[in-house]
CSV table of C-alpha atoms in Angstrom, one decimal:
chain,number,residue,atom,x,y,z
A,1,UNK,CA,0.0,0.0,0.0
A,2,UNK,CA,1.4,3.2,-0.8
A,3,UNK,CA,2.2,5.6,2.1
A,4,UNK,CA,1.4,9.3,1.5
A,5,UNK,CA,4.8,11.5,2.9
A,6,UNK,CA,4.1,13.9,5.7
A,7,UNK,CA,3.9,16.7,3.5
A,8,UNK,CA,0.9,15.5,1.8
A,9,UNK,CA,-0.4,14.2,5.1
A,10,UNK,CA,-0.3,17.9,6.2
A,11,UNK,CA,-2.1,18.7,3.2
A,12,UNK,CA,-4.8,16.3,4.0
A,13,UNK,CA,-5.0,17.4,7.7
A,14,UNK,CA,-5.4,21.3,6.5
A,15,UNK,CA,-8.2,20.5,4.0
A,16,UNK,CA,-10.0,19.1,7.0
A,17,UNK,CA,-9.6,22.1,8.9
A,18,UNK,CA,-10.8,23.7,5.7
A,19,UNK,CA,-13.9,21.7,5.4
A,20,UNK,CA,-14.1,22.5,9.6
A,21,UNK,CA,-14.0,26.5,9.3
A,22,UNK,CA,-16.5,26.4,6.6
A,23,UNK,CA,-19.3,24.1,8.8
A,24,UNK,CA,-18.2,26.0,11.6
A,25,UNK,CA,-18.8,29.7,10.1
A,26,UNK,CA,-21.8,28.8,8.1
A,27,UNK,CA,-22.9,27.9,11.4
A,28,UNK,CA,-22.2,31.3,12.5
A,29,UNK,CA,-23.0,33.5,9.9
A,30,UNK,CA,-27.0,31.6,9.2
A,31,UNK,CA,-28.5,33.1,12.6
A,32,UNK,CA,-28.5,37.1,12.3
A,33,UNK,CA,-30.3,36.7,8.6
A,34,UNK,CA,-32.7,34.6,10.1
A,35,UNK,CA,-33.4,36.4,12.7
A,36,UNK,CA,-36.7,37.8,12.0
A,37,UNK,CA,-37.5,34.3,11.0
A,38,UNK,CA,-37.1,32.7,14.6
A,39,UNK,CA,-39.6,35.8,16.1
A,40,UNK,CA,-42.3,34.5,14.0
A,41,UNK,CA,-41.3,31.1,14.7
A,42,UNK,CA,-41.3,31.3,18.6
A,43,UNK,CA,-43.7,34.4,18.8
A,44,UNK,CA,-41.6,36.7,20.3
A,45,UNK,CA,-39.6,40.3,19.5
A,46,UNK,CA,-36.2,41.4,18.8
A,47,UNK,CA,-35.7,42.5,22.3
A,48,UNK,CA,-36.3,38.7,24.1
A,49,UNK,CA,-34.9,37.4,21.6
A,50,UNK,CA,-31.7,39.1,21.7
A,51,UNK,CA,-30.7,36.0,24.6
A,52,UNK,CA,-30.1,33.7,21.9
A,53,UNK,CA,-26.9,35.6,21.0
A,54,UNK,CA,-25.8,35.5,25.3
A,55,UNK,CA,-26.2,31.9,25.2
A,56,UNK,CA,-24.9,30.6,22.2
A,57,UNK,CA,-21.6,33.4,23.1
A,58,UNK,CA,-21.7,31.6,27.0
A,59,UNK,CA,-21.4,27.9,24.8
A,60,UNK,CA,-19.2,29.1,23.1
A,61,UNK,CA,-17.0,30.3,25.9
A,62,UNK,CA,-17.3,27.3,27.6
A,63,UNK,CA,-16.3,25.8,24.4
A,64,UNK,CA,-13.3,27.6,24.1
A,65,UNK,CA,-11.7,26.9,27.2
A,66,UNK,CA,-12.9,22.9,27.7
A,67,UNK,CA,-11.8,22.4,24.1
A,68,UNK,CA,-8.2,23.9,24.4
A,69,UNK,CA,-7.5,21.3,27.2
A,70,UNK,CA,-9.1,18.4,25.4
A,71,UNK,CA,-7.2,19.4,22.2
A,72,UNK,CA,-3.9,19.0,24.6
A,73,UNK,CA,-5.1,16.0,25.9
A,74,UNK,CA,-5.2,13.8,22.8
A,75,UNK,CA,-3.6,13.4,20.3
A,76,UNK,CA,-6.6,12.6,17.8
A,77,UNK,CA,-7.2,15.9,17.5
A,78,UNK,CA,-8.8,15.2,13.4
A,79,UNK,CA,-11.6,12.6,15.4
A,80,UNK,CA,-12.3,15.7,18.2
A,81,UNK,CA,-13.1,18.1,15.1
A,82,UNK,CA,-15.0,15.6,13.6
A,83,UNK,CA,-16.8,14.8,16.9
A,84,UNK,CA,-17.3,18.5,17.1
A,85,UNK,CA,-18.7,19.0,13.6
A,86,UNK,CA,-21.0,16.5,14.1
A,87,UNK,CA,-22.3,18.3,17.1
A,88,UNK,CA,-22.7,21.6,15.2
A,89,UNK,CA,-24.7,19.8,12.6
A,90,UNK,CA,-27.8,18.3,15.1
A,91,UNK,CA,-27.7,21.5,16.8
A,92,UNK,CA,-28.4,23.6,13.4
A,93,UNK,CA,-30.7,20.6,12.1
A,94,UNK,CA,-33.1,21.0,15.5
A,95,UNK,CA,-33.0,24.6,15.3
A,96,UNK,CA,-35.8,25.5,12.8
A,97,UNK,CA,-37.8,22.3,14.9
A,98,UNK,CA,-38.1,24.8,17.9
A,99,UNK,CA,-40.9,26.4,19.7
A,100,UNK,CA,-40.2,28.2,22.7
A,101,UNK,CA,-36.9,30.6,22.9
A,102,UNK,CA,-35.3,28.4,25.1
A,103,UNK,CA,-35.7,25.6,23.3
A,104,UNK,CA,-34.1,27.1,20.6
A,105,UNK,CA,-31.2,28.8,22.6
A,106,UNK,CA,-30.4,25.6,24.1
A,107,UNK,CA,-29.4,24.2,20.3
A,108,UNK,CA,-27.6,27.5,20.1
A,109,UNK,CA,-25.9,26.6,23.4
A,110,UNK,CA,-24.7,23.6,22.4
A,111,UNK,CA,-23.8,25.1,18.7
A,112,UNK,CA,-21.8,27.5,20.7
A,113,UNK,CA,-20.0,25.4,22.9
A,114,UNK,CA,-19.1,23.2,19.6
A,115,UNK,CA,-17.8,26.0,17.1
A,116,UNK,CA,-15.8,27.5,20.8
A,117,UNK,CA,-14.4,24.0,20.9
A,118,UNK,CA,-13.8,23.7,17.4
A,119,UNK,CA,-12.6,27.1,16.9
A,120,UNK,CA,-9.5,26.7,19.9
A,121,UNK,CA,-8.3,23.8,17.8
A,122,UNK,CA,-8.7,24.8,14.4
A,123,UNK,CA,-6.3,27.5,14.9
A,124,UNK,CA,-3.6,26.1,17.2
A,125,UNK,CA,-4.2,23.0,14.7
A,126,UNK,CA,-2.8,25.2,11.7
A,127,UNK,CA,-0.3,26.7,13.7
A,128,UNK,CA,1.7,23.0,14.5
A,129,UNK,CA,1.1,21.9,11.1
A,130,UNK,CA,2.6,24.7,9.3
A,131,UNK,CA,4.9,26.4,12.9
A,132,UNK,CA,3.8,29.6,12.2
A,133,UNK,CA,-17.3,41.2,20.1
A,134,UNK,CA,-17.8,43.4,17.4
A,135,UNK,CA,-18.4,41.0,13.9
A,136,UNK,CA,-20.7,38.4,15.6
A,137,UNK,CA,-22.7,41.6,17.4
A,138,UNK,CA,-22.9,44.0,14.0
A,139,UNK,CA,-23.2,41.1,11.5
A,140,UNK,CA,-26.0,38.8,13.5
A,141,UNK,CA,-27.9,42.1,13.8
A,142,UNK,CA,-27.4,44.2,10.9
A,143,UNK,CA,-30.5,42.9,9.1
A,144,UNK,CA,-33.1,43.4,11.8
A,145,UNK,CA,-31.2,46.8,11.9
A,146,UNK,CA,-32.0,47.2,7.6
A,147,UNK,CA,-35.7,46.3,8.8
A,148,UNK,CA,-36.6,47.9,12.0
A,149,UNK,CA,-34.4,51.1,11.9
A,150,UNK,CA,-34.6,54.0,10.3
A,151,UNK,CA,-34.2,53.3,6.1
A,152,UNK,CA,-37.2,50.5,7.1
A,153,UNK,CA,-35.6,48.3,3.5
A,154,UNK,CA,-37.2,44.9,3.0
A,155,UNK,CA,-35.8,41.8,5.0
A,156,UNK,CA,-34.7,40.8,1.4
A,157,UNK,CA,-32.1,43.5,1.3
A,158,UNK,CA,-31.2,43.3,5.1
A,159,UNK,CA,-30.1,39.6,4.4
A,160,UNK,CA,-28.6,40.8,0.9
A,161,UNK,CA,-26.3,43.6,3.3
A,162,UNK,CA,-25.5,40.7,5.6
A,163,UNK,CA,-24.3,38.7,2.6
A,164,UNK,CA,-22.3,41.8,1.7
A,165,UNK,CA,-20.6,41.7,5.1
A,166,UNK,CA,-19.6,37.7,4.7
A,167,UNK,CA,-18.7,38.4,1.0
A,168,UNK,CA,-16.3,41.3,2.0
A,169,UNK,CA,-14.3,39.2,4.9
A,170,UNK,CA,-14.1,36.3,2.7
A,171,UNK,CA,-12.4,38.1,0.3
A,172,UNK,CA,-10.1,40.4,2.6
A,173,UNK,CA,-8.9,36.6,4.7
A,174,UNK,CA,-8.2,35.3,1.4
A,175,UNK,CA,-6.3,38.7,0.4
A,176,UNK,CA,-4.6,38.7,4.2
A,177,UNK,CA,-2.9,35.4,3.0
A,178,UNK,CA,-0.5,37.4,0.7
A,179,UNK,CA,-0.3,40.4,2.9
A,180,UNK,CA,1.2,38.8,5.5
A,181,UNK,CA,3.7,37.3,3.2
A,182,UNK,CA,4.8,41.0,2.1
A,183,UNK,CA,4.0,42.9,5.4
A,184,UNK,CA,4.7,42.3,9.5
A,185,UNK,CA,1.5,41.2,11.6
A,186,UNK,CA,1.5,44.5,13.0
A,187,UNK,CA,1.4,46.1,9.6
A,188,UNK,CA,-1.6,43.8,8.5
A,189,UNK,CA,-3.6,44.8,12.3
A,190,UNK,CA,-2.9,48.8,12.1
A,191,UNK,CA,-4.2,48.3,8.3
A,192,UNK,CA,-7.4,46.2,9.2
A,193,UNK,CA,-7.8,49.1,12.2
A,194,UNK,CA,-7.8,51.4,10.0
A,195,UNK,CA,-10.4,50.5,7.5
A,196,UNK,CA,-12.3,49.2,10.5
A,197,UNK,CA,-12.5,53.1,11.9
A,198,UNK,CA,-13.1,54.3,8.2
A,199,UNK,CA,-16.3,51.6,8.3
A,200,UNK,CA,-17.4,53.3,11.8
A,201,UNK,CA,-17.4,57.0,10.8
A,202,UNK,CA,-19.7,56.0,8.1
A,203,UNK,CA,-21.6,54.0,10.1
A,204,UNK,CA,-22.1,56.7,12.6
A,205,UNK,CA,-22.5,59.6,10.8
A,206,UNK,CA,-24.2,58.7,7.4
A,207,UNK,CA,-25.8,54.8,7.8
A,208,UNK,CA,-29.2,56.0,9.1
A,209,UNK,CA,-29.5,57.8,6.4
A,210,UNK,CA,-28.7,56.9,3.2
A,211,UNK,CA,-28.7,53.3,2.0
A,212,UNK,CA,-25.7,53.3,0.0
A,213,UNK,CA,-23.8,54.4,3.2
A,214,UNK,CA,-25.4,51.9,4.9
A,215,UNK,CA,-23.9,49.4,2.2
A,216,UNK,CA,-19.8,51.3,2.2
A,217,UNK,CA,-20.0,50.7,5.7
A,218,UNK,CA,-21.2,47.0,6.1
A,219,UNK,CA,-18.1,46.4,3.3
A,220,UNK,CA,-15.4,48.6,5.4
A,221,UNK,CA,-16.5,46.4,8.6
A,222,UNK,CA,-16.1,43.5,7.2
A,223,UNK,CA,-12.2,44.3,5.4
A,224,UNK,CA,-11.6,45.4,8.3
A,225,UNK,CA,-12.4,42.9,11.0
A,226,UNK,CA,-11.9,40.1,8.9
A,227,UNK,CA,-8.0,39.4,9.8
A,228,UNK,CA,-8.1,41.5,12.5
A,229,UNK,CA,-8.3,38.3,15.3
A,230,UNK,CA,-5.7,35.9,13.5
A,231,UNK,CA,-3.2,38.9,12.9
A,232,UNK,CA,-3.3,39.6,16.4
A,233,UNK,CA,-2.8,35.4,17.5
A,234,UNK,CA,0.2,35.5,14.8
A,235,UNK,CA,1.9,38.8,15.9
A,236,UNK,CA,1.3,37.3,19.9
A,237,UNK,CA,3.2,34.0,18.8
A,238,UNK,CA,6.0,35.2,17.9
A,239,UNK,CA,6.4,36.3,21.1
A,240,UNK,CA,4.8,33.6,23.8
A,241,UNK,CA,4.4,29.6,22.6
A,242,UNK,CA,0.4,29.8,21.7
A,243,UNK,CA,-0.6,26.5,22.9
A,244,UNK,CA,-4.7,25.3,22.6
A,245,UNK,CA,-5.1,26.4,26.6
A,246,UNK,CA,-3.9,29.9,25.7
A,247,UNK,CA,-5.4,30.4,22.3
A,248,UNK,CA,-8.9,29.2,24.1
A,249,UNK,CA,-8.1,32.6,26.6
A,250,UNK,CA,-7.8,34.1,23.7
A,251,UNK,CA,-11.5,33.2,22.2
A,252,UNK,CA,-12.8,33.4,25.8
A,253,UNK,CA,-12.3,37.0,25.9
A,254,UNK,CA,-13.9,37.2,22.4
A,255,UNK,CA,-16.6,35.5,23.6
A,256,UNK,CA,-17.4,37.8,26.4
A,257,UNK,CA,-17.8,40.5,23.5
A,258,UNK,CA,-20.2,38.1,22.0
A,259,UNK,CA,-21.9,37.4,25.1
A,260,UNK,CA,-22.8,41.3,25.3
A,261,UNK,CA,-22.9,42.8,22.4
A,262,UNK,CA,-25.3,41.4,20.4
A,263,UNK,CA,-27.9,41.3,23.6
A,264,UNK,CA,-26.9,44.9,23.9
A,265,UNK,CA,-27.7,45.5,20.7
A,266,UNK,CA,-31.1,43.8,20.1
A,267,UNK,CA,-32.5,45.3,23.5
A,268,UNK,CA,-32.1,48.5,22.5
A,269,UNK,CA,-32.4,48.0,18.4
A,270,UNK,CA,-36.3,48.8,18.5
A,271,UNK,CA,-35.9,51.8,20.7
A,272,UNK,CA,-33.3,53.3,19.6
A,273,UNK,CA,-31.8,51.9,16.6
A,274,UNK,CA,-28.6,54.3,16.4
A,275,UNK,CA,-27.1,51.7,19.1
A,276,UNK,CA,-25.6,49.6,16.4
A,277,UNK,CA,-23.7,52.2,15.0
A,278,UNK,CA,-23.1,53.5,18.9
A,279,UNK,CA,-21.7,49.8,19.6
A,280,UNK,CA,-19.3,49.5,16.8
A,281,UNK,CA,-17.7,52.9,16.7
A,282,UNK,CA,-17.1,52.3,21.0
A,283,UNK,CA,-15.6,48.7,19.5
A,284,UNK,CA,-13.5,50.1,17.1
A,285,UNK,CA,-12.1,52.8,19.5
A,286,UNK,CA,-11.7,49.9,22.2
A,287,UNK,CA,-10.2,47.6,19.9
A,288,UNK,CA,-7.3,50.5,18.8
A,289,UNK,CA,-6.8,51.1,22.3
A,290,UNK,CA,-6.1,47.2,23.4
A,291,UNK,CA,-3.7,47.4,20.0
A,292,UNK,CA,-1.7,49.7,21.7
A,293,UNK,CA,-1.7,48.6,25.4
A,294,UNK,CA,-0.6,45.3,23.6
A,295,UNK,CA,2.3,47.0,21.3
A,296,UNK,CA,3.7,49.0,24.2
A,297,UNK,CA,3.6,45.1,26.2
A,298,UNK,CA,5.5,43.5,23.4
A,299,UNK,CA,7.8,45.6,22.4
A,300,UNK,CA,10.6,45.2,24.8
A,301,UNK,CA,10.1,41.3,24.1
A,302,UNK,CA,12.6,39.7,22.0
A,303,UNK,CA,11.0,37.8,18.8
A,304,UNK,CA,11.3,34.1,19.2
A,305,UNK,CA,12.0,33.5,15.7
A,306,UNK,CA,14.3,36.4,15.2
A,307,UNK,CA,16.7,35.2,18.1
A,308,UNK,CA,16.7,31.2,16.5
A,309,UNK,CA,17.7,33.1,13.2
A,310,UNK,CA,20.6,35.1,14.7
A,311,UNK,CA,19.0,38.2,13.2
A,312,UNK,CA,19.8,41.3,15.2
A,313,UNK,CA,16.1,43.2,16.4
A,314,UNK,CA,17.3,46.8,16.5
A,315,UNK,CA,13.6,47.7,18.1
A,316,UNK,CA,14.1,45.5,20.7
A,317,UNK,CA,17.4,46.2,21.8
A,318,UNK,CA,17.0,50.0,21.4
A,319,UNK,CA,15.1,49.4,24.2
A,320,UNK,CA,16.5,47.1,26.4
A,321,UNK,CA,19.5,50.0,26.1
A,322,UNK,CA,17.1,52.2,27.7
């Protein structure tokens, strides 16, 4: 029987992490267009509703920080994802079978605490094969907000601006790939921040408006947070060893954002609809000033990879001098 090299075994393995992300954020992404959907289905409004989002986010965080340890515990890590993918799929197959909101956020829960799981691994997963708040809360609501807020556009067009959000990160994570080839991780974040802040100040000042501004910013958003979380794992690791424990701190603390923001969001969204464009802009601002807080943290650390290669780090030393 032919044996396949370990090259083409990690091939094989990354394809499956692949296939996972793509279960894992259709999974995701399906819930905020269908929002309006599950009022009428469990005869409720936006503003009870709005729990789903805490307890899928608390699954999730549970997820996160269970699964890191599991994923260091075995060493079938391909059978856990699988395990977890399964789990993910009953959970989104029951969903449209419930009656009652809890019902229906106690699939989420478990969805949650699956994709948290799955997410940990997936990541640190990539890492050892190859050695190298704010979008679940605007994204999941951004269609009730097309619908219920002031432009009032059809739930057709709220799920078609969703769809623009998805379309936009897909297309900024594939063109992060080369990016980071070309440019340091640091680079690549202060870049992402930057369109991210462009995609607030429309948000905020023109979005309740004008539909078109309403589109421009949905786009910007989603450019801009779409590499924003792995830049910030890959610039991190190259400083600390990112093992599944600490990566699944790392989506804890997302999760908390996802916990609040999106029940934040959907209390308020029929009273005062501005709160979407409120949320992100205080995300964005928050998310520049934990950039910072982190660069100032780092850089008197020396760069793992830089002292293996014998490469001098001028920033570094510069100020270790001091």
């Amino acid at each position: 029987m032919t044996r396949l090299s370990s090259k083409a075994l990690r091939i094989i393995k990354t394809c499956n992490l692949y296939a996972s992300c793509i279960s894992s954020g259709i999974s995701m992404a399906v819930v905020g267009p269908c929002l309006l959907d599950f009022q009428e289905l469990v005869h409720t409004d936006t503003e009870h509703i709005a729990i789903i989002f805490t307890c899928r986010s608390a699954g999730y965080l549970a997820g996160s920080l269970l699964g890191g340890a599991l994923f260091d515990l075995t060493e079938k890590k391909q059978f856990l994802m699988t395990v977890f993918n399964f789990l993910i799929s009953i959970s989104m197959f029951a969903v449209p079978w419930s009656r009652t909101v809890g019902m229906l956020a106690g699939w989420l829960v478990l969805s949650g605490f699956s994709m948290g799981a799955l997410d940990t691994g997936l990541n640190v997963c990539c890492l050892n094969l190859w050695e190298t708040g704010t979008e679940i809360g605007y994204v999941q609501m951004v269609a009730t907000y097309s619908v219920k807020g002031p432009l009032h556009l059809t739930s057709v067009t709220g799920s078609y601006v969703t769809s623009s959000f998805w379309a936009a990160l897909t297309i900024s994570r594939f063109s992060s790939i080369f990016l980071a080839i070309k440019f340091s991780s640091l680079a690549v974040i202060v870049f992402d921040l930057i369109i991210y802040f462009a995609g607030a100040v429309v948000l905020q000042f023109l979005a309740a408006s004008r539909e078109w501004a309403l589109w421009l910013a949905t786009v910007l958003l989603g450019f801009g947070v779409a590499s924003l979380f792995a830049s910030v794992i890959t610039w991190v690791e190259r400083y600390i060893t990112v093992s599944n424990k600490i990566l699944g701190l790392f989506a804890s603390g997302a999760a908390f954002g996802e916990m609040a923001i999106p029940y934040v969001i959907g209390y308020f969204l029929e009273k005062i609809p501005e709160v979407l464009s409120y949320v992100v802009t205080a995300s964005c601002v928050l998310s520049i000033f934990l950039t910072v807080i982190l660069y100032l943290i780092l850089r008197n650390k020396q760069d793992k990879y830089v002292e293996k290669e014998g490469i001098p780090n001028v920033a570094f030393d510069a100020n270790a001098a001091d």
